[in-house]
């Protein structure tokens, strides 16, 4: 993994330019507030990077205690527990930047979104995802062997966008030690409500390493036919 450090850093540094606009129907001031522009990390979650945005727009909304900020793109509510980069890949367009999102404080779409009571909810979801991936790959042995300070370092490095702090611990989860049980992955599709996540071993029955092409052909054969030479 050491040879991949610069590639990992480039992926970590991926950013998406976003333009936030407050929903016109929720503006309580005479004038519509100005758009708010941010350059957001692909790896992060919307609740972790929008505190300033919330304070900026709340001044233009007749908000009440308990009002929760949420976002939509083209009338599609955005799930806060999906990474920002995943949301953009599902709904955005790389040829149309910045990505224009609408900010809401009213009419929370209960049937489509989970509530996010605060940063603690994001932390719980993030750490649960790591534990799930480690259970699939290592039967949970790596996460269980870590101390509390290691978990805190993982979370703080992720939350504060500090690559070195995060990867100092995360490299244990990514160590290429074989054999491991299964490959942790998820396949998301924009037109599907759920993701694909099924056990797949790192080696095939004839002891060949399983590639990303193999994985996609197994689950999405129509989109990735056997004659396709490039993924």
C-alpha positions as a printed Julia matrix, in Angstrom:
231×3 Matrix{Float64}:
   0.0     0.0     0.0
   2.94    2.32    0.6
   3.5     2.58   -3.17
  -0.08    3.79   -3.56
   0.21    6.69   -1.12
   0.18    9.44   -3.73
  -2.76    7.85   -5.56
  -4.66    7.61   -2.28
  -3.84   11.24   -1.53
  -5.13   12.33   -4.95
  -8.38   10.45   -4.35
  -8.65   11.95   -0.85
  -8.14   15.46   -2.25
 -11.01   15.12   -4.74
 -13.33   18.12   -4.5
 -16.71   19.13   -5.97
 -17.66   22.81   -6.47
 -21.17   23.32   -5.13
 -23.57   26.26   -5.31
 -26.2    26.26   -2.55
 -29.43   28.21   -2.9
 -32.11   28.54   -0.24
 -35.5    27.23   -1.38
 -37.46   30.23   -2.64
 -40.63   29.12   -0.85
 -38.85   29.24    2.51
 -37.37   32.74    2.27
 -38.89   35.07    4.87
 -36.81   38.16    4.06
 -37.53   40.78    1.4
 -34.72   39.63   -0.84
 -33.56   36.17   -1.77
 -30.22   35.5    -0.03
 -27.17   35.24   -2.2
 -25.99   31.77   -3.31
 -23.35   30.17   -1.13
 -20.4    28.53   -2.87
 -18.27   25.78   -1.36
 -15.6    23.35   -2.54
 -16.58   20.11   -0.84
 -14.48   16.95   -0.3
 -15.87   13.92   -2.11
 -15.13   11.64    0.85
 -17.09   13.63    3.41
 -20.78   13.93    4.33
 -22.98   16.99    3.92
 -23.7    17.47    7.68
 -19.95   17.68    8.4
 -19.18   20.51    5.97
 -22.25   22.75    5.99
 -22.25   24.45    9.41
 -21.33   27.84    7.93
 -23.95   27.37    5.25
 -26.6    26.69    7.88
 -25.76   29.82    9.83
 -25.78   31.88    6.64
 -29.23   30.81    5.44
 -30.99   30.56    8.8
 -31.04   34.35    8.93
 -33.34   34.39    5.91
 -35.74   31.72    7.18
 -38.41   31.94    9.83
 -37.04   28.86   11.51
 -38.36   27.07   14.55
 -36.69   24.92   17.16
 -36.08   21.48   15.76
 -36.02   22.53   12.11
 -33.53   20.31   10.31
 -31.54   21.39    7.29
 -31.74   19.1     4.26
 -30.83   19.3     0.59
 -32.22   18.37   -2.78
 -30.98   18.3    -6.34
 -33.6    18.64   -9.07
 -36.3    17.75   -6.51
 -34.42   14.62   -5.42
 -33.77   14.69   -1.63
 -30.13   13.87   -0.9
 -29.33   11.24    1.69
 -26.92   12.66    4.27
 -25.4     9.22    4.94
 -24.15    8.93    1.34
 -20.69   10.47    0.77
 -20.79   13.73   -1.18
 -18.87   12.2    -4.08
 -21.34    9.32   -4.32
 -24.28   11.75   -4.35
 -22.68   13.69   -7.18
 -21.92   10.53   -9.18
 -25.53    9.39   -8.81
 -27.29   12.68   -9.56
 -24.81   15.31  -10.75
 -23.27   16.08  -14.11
 -19.5    16.68  -14.47
 -20.22   18.85  -17.51
 -22.4    21.18  -15.45
 -20.47   22.73  -12.59
 -20.82   24.04   -9.98
 -23.36   21.51   -8.74
 -26.52   23.45   -7.82
 -28.19   22.22   -4.64
 -31.28   23.57   -2.9
 -31.26   24.09    0.86
 -34.38   23.43    2.94
 -35.38   23.93    6.57
 -39.06   23.05    6.16
 -41.14   20.04    5.08
 -38.58   17.38    5.9
 -39.22   14.38    3.57
 -39.73   11.73    6.23
 -40.47    9.02    3.69
 -37.18    9.49    1.84
 -34.55   10.67    4.34
 -33.28    9.62    7.74
 -33.04   12.36   10.34
 -29.56   13.52   11.3
 -29.71   14.88   14.85
 -26.07   15.99   14.82
 -22.44   15.15   14.26
 -22.69   12.19   16.63
 -25.08   10.48   14.21
 -22.6    10.88   11.36
 -19.8     9.5    13.52
 -21.88    6.49   14.55
 -22.8     5.73   10.95
 -19.21    6.17    9.71
 -17.69    3.94   12.39
 -20.4     1.31   11.88
 -19.54    1.26    8.17
 -15.86    0.66    8.95
 -16.73   -2.12   11.36
 -19.01   -3.75    8.8
 -16.28   -3.63    6.13
 -13.73   -5.08    8.56
 -16.14   -7.88    9.54
 -16.61   -8.79    5.86
 -12.86   -8.76    5.22
 -11.21   -9.76    8.51
 -14.09  -11.07   10.67
 -13.82   -7.81   12.62
 -10.39   -8.66   13.99
  -8.69   -5.39   12.99
 -11.27   -3.0    14.44
 -11.57   -5.12   17.57
  -7.8    -5.01   18.08
  -7.75   -1.2    17.99
  -7.91    0.91   21.11
 -10.32    3.77   21.7
  -7.71    6.34   20.73
  -7.29    4.63   17.36
 -11.02    4.93   16.66
 -10.91    8.59   17.7
  -7.95    9.21   15.41
  -9.79    7.61   12.49
 -12.85    9.75   13.07
 -11.02   13.02   13.75
  -8.77   12.55   10.72
 -11.79   11.89    8.53
 -13.92   14.69    9.99
 -11.16   17.29    9.77
  -9.98   16.2     6.3
  -6.49   15.23    7.5
  -5.12   12.53    5.22
  -2.02   11.55    7.22
  -3.87   11.41   10.53
  -6.57    9.16    9.08
  -4.35    6.84    7.06
  -1.91    6.28    9.9
  -4.63    4.07   11.38
  -6.69    3.16    8.32
  -3.72    1.41    6.69
  -4.3    -1.48    9.12
  -7.74   -2.02    7.6
  -6.32   -1.87    4.07
  -3.36   -4.17    4.61
  -3.15   -6.7     1.78
  -2.94   -9.77    3.95
  -4.26  -13.01    2.5
  -6.3   -14.96    2.88
  -9.14  -12.72    3.9
 -12.8   -13.73    3.8
 -14.5   -11.45    1.29
 -14.14   -8.12   -0.47
 -16.13   -5.3     1.15
 -17.88   -3.26   -1.54
 -21.2    -1.64   -2.46
 -22.64   -0.96   -5.91
 -25.04    1.99   -6.09
 -27.36    2.76   -9.0
 -29.23    6.04   -9.44
 -32.52    4.32  -10.35
 -32.42    1.86   -7.44
 -33.41    2.44   -3.83
 -30.97   -0.13   -2.45
 -27.35   -1.05   -3.13
 -25.8    -4.36   -4.16
 -23.63   -6.0    -1.52
 -23.08   -9.73   -1.7
 -20.16  -11.91   -0.54
 -17.4   -12.28   -3.1
 -14.03  -13.91   -2.41
 -10.78  -12.23   -3.48
  -9.87  -15.28   -5.59
 -11.98  -17.3    -7.99
 -12.46  -21.06   -7.83
  -9.46  -21.5   -10.14
  -7.33  -19.34   -7.8
  -7.29  -16.23  -10.01
  -7.51  -12.78   -8.44
 -10.99  -11.3    -8.84
 -10.93   -8.0   -10.74
 -13.34   -5.06  -10.69
 -14.49   -6.19  -14.15
 -15.32   -9.63  -12.73
 -17.3    -8.06   -9.91
 -19.33   -5.8   -12.19
 -20.03   -8.57  -14.71
 -21.28  -10.8   -11.94
 -23.82   -8.28  -10.66
 -24.57   -6.15  -13.75
 -24.08   -8.46  -16.75
 -26.26   -6.34  -19.03
 -24.21   -3.21  -18.39
 -20.88   -5.05  -18.53
 -21.12   -7.84  -21.16
 -18.34  -10.37  -21.47
 -17.17   -8.88  -24.78
 -16.47   -5.49  -23.2
 -12.72   -4.86  -23.23
 -12.73   -1.7   -21.09
 -14.52   -1.09  -17.81
